[in-house]
Short mmCIF file of C-alpha atoms and ligand atoms in Angstrom, two decimals:
data_model
loop_
_atom_site.label_atom_id
_atom_site.label_comp_id
_atom_site.label_asym_id
_atom_site.label_seq_id
_atom_site.Cartn_x
_atom_site.Cartn_y
_atom_site.Cartn_z
CA UNK A 822 102.58 121.85 114.30
CA UNK A 823 101.50 121.73 110.65
CA UNK A 824 103.63 123.47 108.05
CA UNK A 825 101.60 126.23 106.38
CA UNK A 826 103.01 126.70 102.94
CA UNK A 827 104.19 123.79 100.85
CA UNK A 828 107.53 122.62 102.12
CA UNK A 829 109.63 119.66 101.05
CA UNK A 830 111.83 117.11 102.79
CA UNK A 831 114.53 114.71 101.68
CA UNK A 832 115.92 111.79 103.69
CA UNK A 833 119.32 110.28 102.82
CA UNK A 834 119.84 106.78 104.20
CA UNK A 835 122.98 104.76 104.87
CA UNK A 836 123.29 101.26 106.33
CA UNK A 837 121.08 98.23 106.72
CA UNK A 838 117.39 97.47 106.21
CA UNK A 839 116.66 98.58 109.76
CA UNK A 840 117.89 102.03 108.81
CA UNK A 841 115.84 101.96 105.60
CA UNK A 842 112.81 101.30 107.76
CA UNK A 843 113.71 104.02 110.25
CA UNK A 844 113.95 106.44 107.33
CA UNK A 845 110.43 105.43 106.32
CA UNK A 846 109.33 106.37 109.84
CA UNK A 847 111.19 109.71 109.60
CA UNK A 848 109.39 110.35 106.29
CA UNK A 849 106.07 109.40 107.90
CA UNK A 850 106.63 111.87 110.73
CA UNK A 851 107.54 114.65 108.29
CA UNK A 852 104.50 114.00 106.10
CA UNK A 853 102.31 114.10 109.18
CA UNK A 854 103.69 117.60 109.76
CA UNK A 855 102.66 118.57 106.23
CA UNK A 856 106.00 118.22 104.45
CA UNK A 857 106.14 116.61 101.03
CA UNK A 858 108.83 114.34 99.61
CA UNK A 859 111.45 116.00 97.37
CA UNK A 860 113.39 113.81 94.97
CA UNK A 861 116.54 115.93 95.24
CA UNK A 862 118.16 117.45 98.32
CA UNK A 863 118.42 120.72 96.31
CA UNK A 864 114.62 121.02 96.42
CA UNK A 865 114.21 120.30 100.13
CA UNK A 866 113.46 122.61 103.06
CA UNK A 867 114.41 119.84 105.50
CA UNK A 868 117.23 117.36 104.84
CA UNK A 869 117.75 114.40 107.15
CA UNK A 870 120.77 112.11 107.05
CA UNK A 871 120.22 108.68 108.60
CA UNK A 872 123.68 107.32 109.40
CA UNK A 873 125.46 103.98 109.79
CA UNK A 874 128.70 103.27 111.65
CA UNK A 875 129.22 99.56 111.10
CA UNK A 876 132.41 100.23 109.10
CA UNK A 877 134.72 103.23 108.68
CA UNK A 878 133.95 103.34 104.96
CA UNK A 879 130.32 104.21 105.77
CA UNK A 880 131.38 106.88 108.23
CA UNK A 881 133.76 108.46 105.71
CA UNK A 882 131.05 108.68 103.07
CA UNK A 883 128.68 110.25 105.56
CA UNK A 884 131.22 112.83 106.73
CA UNK A 885 131.86 113.78 103.11
CA UNK A 886 128.15 114.17 102.46
CA UNK A 887 127.53 116.26 105.57
CA UNK A 888 130.39 118.52 104.50
CA UNK A 889 128.84 118.97 101.06
CA UNK A 890 125.46 119.90 102.54
CA UNK A 891 127.00 123.15 103.78
CA UNK A 892 126.68 124.71 100.33
CA UNK A 893 122.90 124.09 100.30
CA UNK A 894 122.58 125.83 103.62
CA UNK A 895 124.62 128.75 102.34
CA UNK A 896 122.41 129.08 99.29
CA UNK A 897 119.18 128.73 101.28
CA UNK A 898 119.68 129.74 104.90
CA UNK A 899 116.15 128.66 105.90
CA UNK A 900 117.11 125.05 105.13
CA UNK A 901 116.99 122.72 108.15
CA UNK A 902 119.54 119.90 108.31
CA UNK A 903 119.36 117.05 110.85
CA UNK A 904 121.60 114.04 111.31
CA UNK A 905 120.46 110.89 113.11
CA UNK A 906 120.94 107.12 113.24
CA UNK A 907 123.66 104.79 114.46
CA UNK A 908 126.68 107.06 114.01
CA UNK A 909 125.14 109.80 116.12
CA UNK A 910 124.02 107.31 118.77
CA UNK A 911 127.70 107.34 119.78
CA UNK A 912 127.70 110.33 122.06
CA UNK A 913 131.26 111.42 121.34
CA UNK A 914 130.61 111.32 117.60
CA UNK A 915 127.39 113.30 118.02
CA UNK A 916 129.25 115.98 119.95
CA UNK A 917 132.12 116.01 117.47
CA UNK A 918 129.70 116.48 114.55
CA UNK A 919 127.99 119.33 116.34
CA UNK A 920 131.29 121.14 116.80
CA UNK A 921 132.73 120.40 113.38
CA UNK A 922 129.64 121.18 111.28
CA UNK A 923 127.94 124.43 112.35
CA UNK A 924 125.46 124.07 109.47
CA UNK A 925 123.72 121.17 111.25
CA UNK A 926 120.55 122.30 113.05
CA UNK A 927 120.05 119.18 115.12
CA UNK A 928 121.53 115.77 115.83
CA UNK A 929 119.60 112.82 117.23
CA UNK A 930 120.27 109.21 118.25
CA UNK A 931 118.53 105.94 117.33
CA UNK A 932 116.29 106.14 120.40
CA UNK A 933 115.06 109.68 119.61
CA UNK A 934 113.49 109.32 116.16
CA UNK A 935 109.99 109.96 117.56
CA UNK A 936 111.16 113.42 118.71
CA UNK A 937 111.71 114.58 115.13
CA UNK A 938 108.61 116.82 114.86
CA UNK A 939 109.71 118.63 117.98
CA UNK A 940 113.29 118.97 116.81
CA UNK A 941 112.22 120.37 113.45
CA UNK A 942 109.77 122.76 115.06
CA UNK A 943 112.43 124.06 117.43
CA UNK A 944 114.92 124.46 114.59
CA UNK A 945 112.29 126.37 112.58
CA UNK A 946 111.38 128.76 115.32
CA UNK A 947 114.24 129.11 117.76
CA UNK A 948 117.19 128.33 115.52
CA UNK A 949 118.93 126.89 118.55
CA UNK A 950 121.20 124.00 117.68
CA UNK A 951 120.10 120.83 119.44
CA UNK A 952 121.35 117.43 120.39
CA UNK A 953 118.67 114.84 121.22
CA UNK A 954 120.27 111.78 122.64
CA UNK A 955 119.60 109.08 125.21
CA UNK A 956 121.65 106.10 126.28
CA UNK A 957 118.94 103.44 126.09
CA UNK A 958 115.48 103.24 124.65
CA UNK A 959 112.53 103.61 126.96
CA UNK A 960 110.14 101.03 125.53
CA UNK A 961 109.23 100.40 121.93
CA UNK A 962 108.11 103.20 119.66
CA UNK A 963 104.72 101.80 118.54
CA UNK A 964 102.21 103.66 116.44
CA UNK A 965 104.56 106.01 114.56
CA UNK A 966 103.51 106.85 111.00
CA UNK A 967 105.42 105.06 108.23
CA UNK A 968 105.79 106.40 104.70
CA UNK A 969 106.85 103.30 102.77
CA UNK A 970 108.85 103.66 99.59
CA UNK A 971 107.14 100.72 97.90
CA UNK A 972 103.48 99.79 97.67
CA UNK A 973 104.35 96.15 97.02
CA UNK A 974 107.08 95.16 99.49
CA UNK A 975 107.28 96.31 103.10
CA UNK A 976 109.79 96.07 105.94
CA UNK A 977 108.30 95.19 109.31
CA UNK A 978 110.62 95.23 112.33
CA UNK A 979 109.76 92.51 114.83
CA UNK A 980 112.51 93.35 117.30
CA UNK A 981 115.03 96.06 117.90
CA UNK A 982 118.55 95.86 119.28
CA UNK A 983 121.03 93.06 119.75
CA UNK A 984 122.34 91.14 122.78
CA UNK A 985 125.08 89.19 121.07
CA UNK A 986 128.08 91.46 121.32
CA UNK A 987 130.16 89.86 118.59
CA UNK A 988 133.57 91.27 119.45
CA UNK A 989 133.98 93.23 116.19
CA UNK A 990 130.52 94.77 116.07
CA UNK A 991 129.26 98.21 117.06
CA UNK A 992 125.54 97.47 116.57
CA UNK A 993 124.69 96.42 120.16
CA UNK A 994 126.19 99.70 121.39
CA UNK A 995 124.15 101.88 119.05
CA UNK A 996 120.91 99.92 118.92
CA UNK A 997 120.57 98.88 122.54
CA UNK A 998 119.36 95.58 123.99
CA UNK A 999 116.90 93.22 122.29
CA UNK A 1000 113.28 94.30 122.55
CA UNK A 1001 110.59 92.23 120.83
CA UNK A 1002 107.40 93.81 119.57
CA UNK A 1003 104.21 92.14 120.71
CA UNK A 1004 102.84 89.50 118.30
CA UNK A 1005 99.46 91.27 118.23
CA UNK A 1006 101.06 94.53 117.05
CA UNK A 1007 103.01 92.76 114.30
CA UNK A 1008 99.94 90.77 113.24
CA UNK A 1009 97.90 93.94 113.00
CA UNK A 1010 100.57 95.70 110.95
CA UNK A 1011 100.95 92.83 108.47
CA UNK A 1012 97.17 92.49 108.13
CA UNK A 1013 96.82 96.16 107.37
CA UNK A 1014 99.61 95.91 104.76
CA UNK A 1015 97.77 93.02 103.08
CA UNK A 1016 94.56 95.06 103.06
CA UNK A 1017 96.42 97.86 101.32
CA UNK A 1018 97.64 95.48 98.59
CA UNK A 1019 101.17 94.66 99.79
CA UNK A 1020 102.45 91.34 98.43
CA UNK A 1021 105.63 90.82 100.40
CA UNK A 1022 106.70 91.50 103.97
CA UNK A 1023 110.26 91.19 105.24
CA UNK A 1024 110.48 90.80 109.00
CA UNK A 1025 113.46 92.67 110.41
CA UNK A 1026 115.73 92.14 113.38
CA UNK A 1027 119.46 91.89 114.03
CA UNK A 1028 118.84 88.32 115.12
CA UNK A 1029 115.23 87.36 114.34
CA UNK A 1030 115.76 83.87 115.73
CA UNK A 1031 115.87 85.18 119.27
CA UNK A 1032 112.50 86.91 118.83
CA UNK A 1033 110.26 86.62 121.88
CA UNK A 1034 112.89 85.75 124.47
CA UNK A 1035 112.05 88.94 126.33
CA UNK A 1036 108.27 88.43 126.09
CA UNK A 1037 106.16 86.75 128.69
CA UNK A 1038 103.69 85.09 126.36
CA UNK A 1039 105.96 82.23 125.27
CA UNK A 1040 105.97 83.27 121.61
CA UNK A 1041 109.13 82.47 119.63
CA UNK A 1042 110.18 83.24 116.07
CA UNK A 1043 108.88 80.00 114.55
CA UNK A 1044 105.54 80.65 116.28
CA UNK A 1045 105.40 84.20 115.00
CA UNK A 1046 106.08 83.06 111.43
CA UNK A 1047 103.35 80.44 111.69
CA UNK A 1048 100.95 83.05 113.00
CA UNK A 1049 101.71 85.60 110.27
CA UNK A 1050 101.74 83.05 107.44
CA UNK A 1051 98.47 81.53 108.64
CA UNK A 1052 96.48 84.57 109.73
CA UNK A 1053 97.26 87.42 107.37
CA UNK A 1054 96.97 86.16 103.78
CA UNK A 1055 100.29 87.77 102.84
CA UNK A 1056 101.61 86.28 99.57
CA UNK A 1057 105.28 86.31 100.54
CA UNK A 1058 107.00 86.40 103.89
CA UNK A 1059 110.75 86.86 104.38
CA UNK A 1060 113.03 87.57 107.32
CA UNK A 1061 116.52 88.91 108.05
CA UNK A 1062 118.85 88.28 109.80
CA UNK A 1063 119.17 84.74 111.14
CA UNK A 1064 121.95 84.14 113.62
CA UNK A 1065 123.13 80.54 113.11
CA UNK A 1066 123.37 79.86 116.84
CA UNK A 1067 119.62 80.34 117.29
CA UNK A 1068 118.36 78.72 114.08
CA UNK A 1069 116.00 76.10 115.46
CA UNK A 1070 114.78 72.87 113.80
CA UNK A 1071 111.30 74.28 114.45
CA UNK A 1072 112.03 77.07 112.03
CA UNK A 1073 112.86 74.61 109.25
CA UNK A 1074 109.53 72.85 109.95
CA UNK A 1075 107.58 76.11 109.74
CA UNK A 1076 109.29 77.06 106.49
CA UNK A 1077 108.32 73.68 105.05
CA UNK A 1078 104.74 73.94 106.29
CA UNK A 1079 103.90 77.50 105.23
CA UNK A 1080 103.88 78.21 101.47
CA UNK A 1081 104.04 81.98 102.02
CA UNK A 1082 107.52 81.78 103.58
CA UNK A 1083 110.13 82.26 100.87
CA UNK A 1084 112.97 79.79 100.39
CA UNK A 1085 115.74 82.19 101.27
CA UNK A 1086 117.81 82.28 104.43
CA UNK A 1087 120.41 84.93 105.16
CA UNK A 1088 122.72 83.13 107.56
CA UNK A 1089 125.87 85.16 108.26
CA UNK A 1090 128.80 82.84 108.92
CA UNK A 1091 131.50 85.57 109.31
CA UNK A 1092 134.42 83.09 109.32
CA UNK A 1093 135.27 79.46 108.68
CA UNK A 1094 137.88 78.94 111.39
CA UNK A 1095 136.83 77.70 114.82
CA UNK A 1096 139.44 79.78 116.56
CA UNK A 1097 138.33 82.99 114.84
CA UNK A 1098 134.64 82.19 115.40
CA UNK A 1099 135.36 81.76 119.09
CA UNK A 1100 137.27 85.02 119.29
CA UNK A 1101 134.42 86.73 117.48
CA UNK A 1102 132.04 85.42 120.17
CA UNK A 1103 129.79 83.89 117.54
CA UNK A 1104 128.91 80.90 119.79
CA UNK A 1105 128.93 78.23 117.07
CA UNK A 1106 131.69 76.37 115.30
CA UNK A 1107 132.37 75.37 111.75
CA UNK A 1108 131.01 71.86 112.13
CA UNK A 1109 127.74 73.16 113.59
CA UNK A 1110 127.34 75.67 110.77
CA UNK A 1111 128.07 73.09 108.06
CA UNK A 1112 125.61 70.61 109.51
CA UNK A 1113 122.94 73.32 109.85
CA UNK A 1114 123.42 74.19 106.17
CA UNK A 1115 123.25 70.51 105.23
CA UNK A 1116 119.93 70.16 107.08
CA UNK A 1117 118.51 73.26 105.44
CA UNK A 1118 119.53 72.12 101.94
CA UNK A 1119 118.08 68.67 102.57
CA UNK A 1120 114.79 69.80 104.11
CA UNK A 1121 113.96 72.84 101.96
CA UNK A 1122 114.40 72.01 98.28
CA UNK A 1123 115.58 74.90 96.12
CA UNK A 1124 116.48 77.08 99.12
CA UNK A 1125 119.04 79.86 98.64
CA UNK A 1126 121.41 80.50 101.51
CA UNK A 1127 123.22 83.84 101.56
CA UNK A 1128 125.76 85.07 104.07
CA UNK A 1129 128.05 87.76 105.45
CA UNK A 1130 131.79 86.99 105.63
CA UNK A 1131 134.61 89.00 107.08
CA UNK A 1132 138.34 88.72 106.40
CA UNK A 1133 141.22 90.12 108.43
CA UNK A 1134 139.77 89.76 111.93
CA UNK A 1135 142.62 90.38 114.42
CA UNK A 1136 144.96 87.40 114.61
CA UNK A 1137 143.51 85.74 111.48
CA UNK A 1138 146.28 83.54 110.05
CA UNK A 1139 146.70 82.15 106.54
CA UNK A 1140 145.37 78.88 107.87
CA UNK A 1141 142.29 80.54 109.41
CA UNK A 1142 141.60 82.25 106.11
CA UNK A 1143 142.05 78.94 104.25
CA UNK A 1144 139.31 77.53 106.50
CA UNK A 1145 136.99 80.35 105.45
CA UNK A 1146 137.74 79.68 101.78
CA UNK A 1147 137.13 75.98 102.29
CA UNK A 1148 133.77 76.65 103.95
CA UNK A 1149 132.76 78.99 101.11
CA UNK A 1150 133.55 76.29 98.54
CA UNK A 1151 131.65 73.66 100.49
CA UNK A 1152 128.48 75.63 101.21
CA UNK A 1153 128.20 77.28 97.78
CA UNK A 1154 126.31 80.35 99.01
CA UNK A 1155 123.86 81.85 96.54
CA UNK A 1156 125.42 85.20 97.39
CA UNK A 1157 127.55 86.85 100.05
CA UNK A 1158 128.27 90.27 101.48
CA UNK A 1159 132.02 90.24 101.96
CA UNK A 1160 133.84 92.69 104.21
CA UNK A 1161 137.31 93.58 105.34
CA UNK A 1162 137.41 93.71 109.15
CA UNK A 1163 137.48 97.27 110.36
CA UNK A 1164 138.22 98.21 114.00
CA UNK A 1165 135.29 99.97 115.67
CA UNK A 1166 136.05 102.13 118.67
CA UNK A 1167 134.71 100.65 121.90
CA UNK A 1168 134.53 97.05 120.68
CA UNK A 1169 136.87 94.40 122.19
CA UNK A 1170 138.47 93.36 118.88
CA UNK A 1171 139.54 96.94 118.11
CA UNK A 1172 141.81 96.93 121.14
CA UNK A 1173 143.75 93.84 120.08
CA UNK A 1174 147.41 94.38 119.24
CA UNK A 1175 147.45 91.69 116.53
CA UNK A 1176 145.61 93.62 113.81
CA UNK A 1177 146.09 92.13 110.34
CA UNK A 1178 148.16 94.32 107.96
CA UNK A 1179 146.12 96.16 105.34
CA UNK A 1180 147.83 94.48 102.36
CA UNK A 1181 147.07 91.01 103.75
CA UNK A 1182 143.41 91.98 104.20
CA UNK A 1183 143.25 93.29 100.65
CA UNK A 1184 144.77 90.11 99.19
CA UNK A 1185 142.35 87.94 101.20
CA UNK A 1186 139.20 89.86 100.26
CA UNK A 1187 140.23 89.73 96.61
CA UNK A 1188 140.63 85.97 96.70
CA UNK A 1189 137.35 85.53 98.57
CA UNK A 1190 135.35 87.78 96.25
CA UNK A 1191 136.74 86.03 93.16
CA UNK A 1192 135.79 82.59 94.45
CA UNK A 1193 132.34 83.60 95.68
CA UNK A 1194 131.57 85.46 92.45
CA UNK A 1195 132.46 82.36 90.47
CA UNK A 1196 130.10 80.28 92.64
CA UNK A 1197 127.30 82.86 92.41
CA UNK A 1198 127.62 82.96 88.62
CA UNK A 1199 127.63 79.15 88.38
CA UNK A 1200 124.52 78.90 90.53
CA UNK A 1201 122.79 81.64 88.53
CA UNK A 1202 123.67 79.93 85.26
CA UNK A 1203 122.20 76.68 86.58
CA UNK A 1204 118.86 78.52 86.78
CA UNK A 1205 118.64 78.87 83.00
CA UNK A 1206 115.72 76.75 81.78
CA UNK A 1207 114.06 76.60 85.20
CA UNK A 1208 110.77 78.28 86.05
CA UNK A 1209 110.66 80.68 89.02
CA UNK A 1210 107.77 82.48 90.66
CA UNK A 1211 108.60 86.20 90.32
CA UNK A 1212 107.03 89.10 92.19
CA UNK A 1213 107.12 91.99 89.72
CA UNK A 1214 108.08 95.23 91.44
CA UNK A 1215 108.34 97.81 88.66
CA UNK A 1216 110.53 98.88 85.77
CA UNK A 1217 114.19 98.04 86.07
CA UNK A 1218 116.35 100.88 87.40
CA UNK A 1219 119.26 99.95 85.16
CA UNK A 1220 117.19 99.01 82.12
CA UNK A 1221 113.98 101.10 81.99
CA UNK A 1222 112.64 99.13 79.01
CA UNK A 1223 112.00 96.00 81.08
CA UNK A 1224 110.29 94.96 84.30
CA UNK A 1225 112.17 93.83 87.36
CA UNK A 1226 111.25 91.53 90.22
CA UNK A 1227 112.55 88.88 92.57
CA UNK A 1228 112.28 85.13 92.83
CA UNK A 1229 111.26 83.54 96.12
CA UNK A 1230 114.97 82.84 96.55
CA UNK A 1231 115.53 86.62 96.29
CA UNK A 1232 117.32 86.71 92.95
CA UNK A 1233 116.67 89.72 90.71
CA UNK A 1234 114.87 88.85 87.47
CA UNK A 1235 114.45 91.13 84.46
CA UNK A 1236 111.51 90.26 82.23
CA UNK A 1237 109.27 91.57 79.50
CA UNK A 1238 105.52 91.11 79.39
CA UNK A 1239 102.83 93.32 77.91
CA UNK A 1240 100.05 92.49 80.33
CA UNK A 1241 102.14 92.26 83.47
CA UNK A 1242 101.96 94.99 86.09
CA UNK A 1243 103.90 95.73 89.26
CA UNK A 1244 102.48 93.62 92.08
CA UNK A 1245 101.80 90.61 89.85
CA UNK A 1246 103.27 87.24 90.81
CA UNK A 1247 104.08 85.30 87.65
CA UNK A 1248 105.90 82.11 86.68
CA UNK A 1249 108.96 83.03 84.66
CA UNK A 1250 111.25 80.79 82.64
CA UNK A 1251 114.86 81.87 83.09
CA UNK A 1252 116.64 82.44 79.76
CA UNK A 1253 119.94 84.08 80.73
CA UNK A 1254 122.05 84.61 83.83
CA UNK A 1255 124.72 87.07 84.93
CA UNK A 1256 126.50 87.54 88.25
CA UNK A 1257 123.90 89.99 89.54
CA UNK A 1258 120.62 89.16 87.83
CA UNK A 1259 118.63 86.65 85.78
CA UNK A 1260 116.60 87.31 82.66
CA UNK A 1261 113.42 85.46 81.82
CA UNK A 1262 110.15 85.19 79.93
CA UNK A 1263 106.77 84.70 81.57
CA UNK A 1264 105.49 81.20 80.79
CA UNK A 1265 102.69 80.96 78.24
CA UNK A 1266 99.41 82.40 79.45
CA UNK A 1267 101.04 84.87 81.85
CA UNK A 1268 102.66 87.37 79.49
N1 LIG B 1624 122.87 91.34 112.70
C1 LIG B 1624 123.51 90.85 111.59
C2 LIG B 1624 124.46 91.78 110.88
C3 LIG B 1624 124.72 93.15 111.34
S1 LIG B 1624 126.03 94.06 110.64
C4 LIG B 1624 124.22 89.61 112.00
O1 LIG B 1624 124.36 89.29 113.14
O2 LIG B 1624 124.71 88.92 111.15
C5 LIG B 1624 126.19 93.43 109.00
C6 LIG B 1624 127.50 92.79 108.73
O3 LIG B 1624 128.54 93.74 108.82
C7 LIG B 1624 127.91 91.71 109.70
O4 LIG B 1624 127.31 90.50 109.43
C8 LIG B 1624 129.40 91.66 109.51
O5 LIG B 1624 129.77 90.75 108.51
C9 LIG B 1624 129.75 93.08 109.07
N2 LIG B 1624 130.48 93.78 110.11
C10 LIG B 1624 130.08 94.07 111.36
N3 LIG B 1624 131.05 94.72 112.04
C11 LIG B 1624 132.11 94.84 111.20
C12 LIG B 1624 133.41 95.39 111.31
N4 LIG B 1624 133.83 95.92 112.44
N5 LIG B 1624 134.22 95.34 110.22
C13 LIG B 1624 133.81 94.78 109.07
N6 LIG B 1624 132.59 94.24 108.91
C14 LIG B 1624 131.74 94.26 109.96
FE1 LIG B 1625 126.54 92.63 115.38
FE2 LIG B 1625 126.74 90.11 116.13
FE3 LIG B 1625 124.61 91.54 116.87
FE4 LIG B 1625 124.90 90.85 114.34
S1 LIG B 1625 124.61 89.43 116.07
S2 LIG B 1625 124.34 92.85 115.08
S3 LIG B 1625 127.10 90.90 114.03
S4 LIG B 1625 126.72 91.86 117.52
FE1 LIG B 1626 124.71 100.34 110.23
FE2 LIG B 1626 123.20 100.74 112.31
FE3 LIG B 1626 122.45 99.02 110.50
S1 LIG B 1626 125.40 100.62 112.32
S2 LIG B 1626 124.37 98.26 109.68
S3 LIG B 1626 122.68 101.17 110.19
S4 LIG B 1626 122.11 98.85 112.69
#
């Protein structure tokens, strides 16, 4: 099924890290067919859109983009356009897209990525419009080619799907039930990344802390981390996302014991009110979360805790929101992704009659963002004068004159250094801080 003459592809990705990784698999499959990466969609013979449906704002952007792709197809009728990912895993949406956008050649769900070569081939030859979709995954897609965007940092999924069914969230419906990859497969993948010069691996899962529950070999997440940190020689190991309810004391011990594991924990809290947490089906309360954070801060010096927070969940009162604000001030998160609750069709919370009025949501998110930004800036400013280990990743996207990298705590650092190259891990003294990044100078002997 190799493409004869030189043809190009372009993948456009929306959504979370899991989608970023899936796009790397899509790219891998296309390159295996002989396609080459095009920087611009204008230059591509195949365009893929990998979609997200976690919030309406994402869906709106995607619909706008798909609409705009029509002009490319008009200009170059041989162009093949496919849409996949979480949005199209909702069968009704997939069908709606097929009807509304005749310029789409094929549509596929999250469980059908491996069928891409076939879908493209059929679109190339038959020109029949296709919909590849299945309700649930049949097993794990091992052994697919991956074309990674970076040669320094890699995503490695350790499990797919989610069993938690938080009442606001669409993810379990579009990603299926939890399926853990076998430890041996993950070990092999990380080892091969290390051999190819990768410095950092981020383990991916919707709830990494429940890794292994579906396996028969007794392996859990703390065990997997110990295995990877001990047996692969990777310089840096990270993981997202940790569900607070499953964050075990074991995990704190492993983080303390293994120097490769970075001092950063993304621990989405979602809300600070017990009543709201219960209605969200988060299965922990405020007191539990606060004591977990206290333990983490005490046991892992210098750790950065980041979070996801939502405002305007149905029935959220001023008092509930005040509890969220209080929690934010107490924890002092290094950073937070902050969202306005958005009803998702098919989820329990979307059916509730007590939706919060838009203007109340807007006022709450504004207050939350202001407070969290102040905290983030204060914490960043406190870094000035300290030395951080920075993994240098390349030239800065916003400031091409300088290099950019991340601390172990996952803060962006801009730095200058004549003898420093991407992939180097250097101690950097922080000289300036803003809300979104730090600036620094390599300590003497490393510049
Ligand atoms: N698996 C991760 C997050 C998945 S979705 C976890 O359990 O934390 C990423 C974030 O999107 C969530 O943490 C939540 O804050 C937000 N989110 C999910 N559904 C949403 C909705 N309906 N409206 C607004 N934000 C939502
Ligand atoms: Fe969604 Fe909750 Fe699963 Fe995260 S844990 S993906 S928020 S259902
Ligand atoms: Fe979006 Fe799917 Fe991720 S809905 S957040 S791309 S799992």
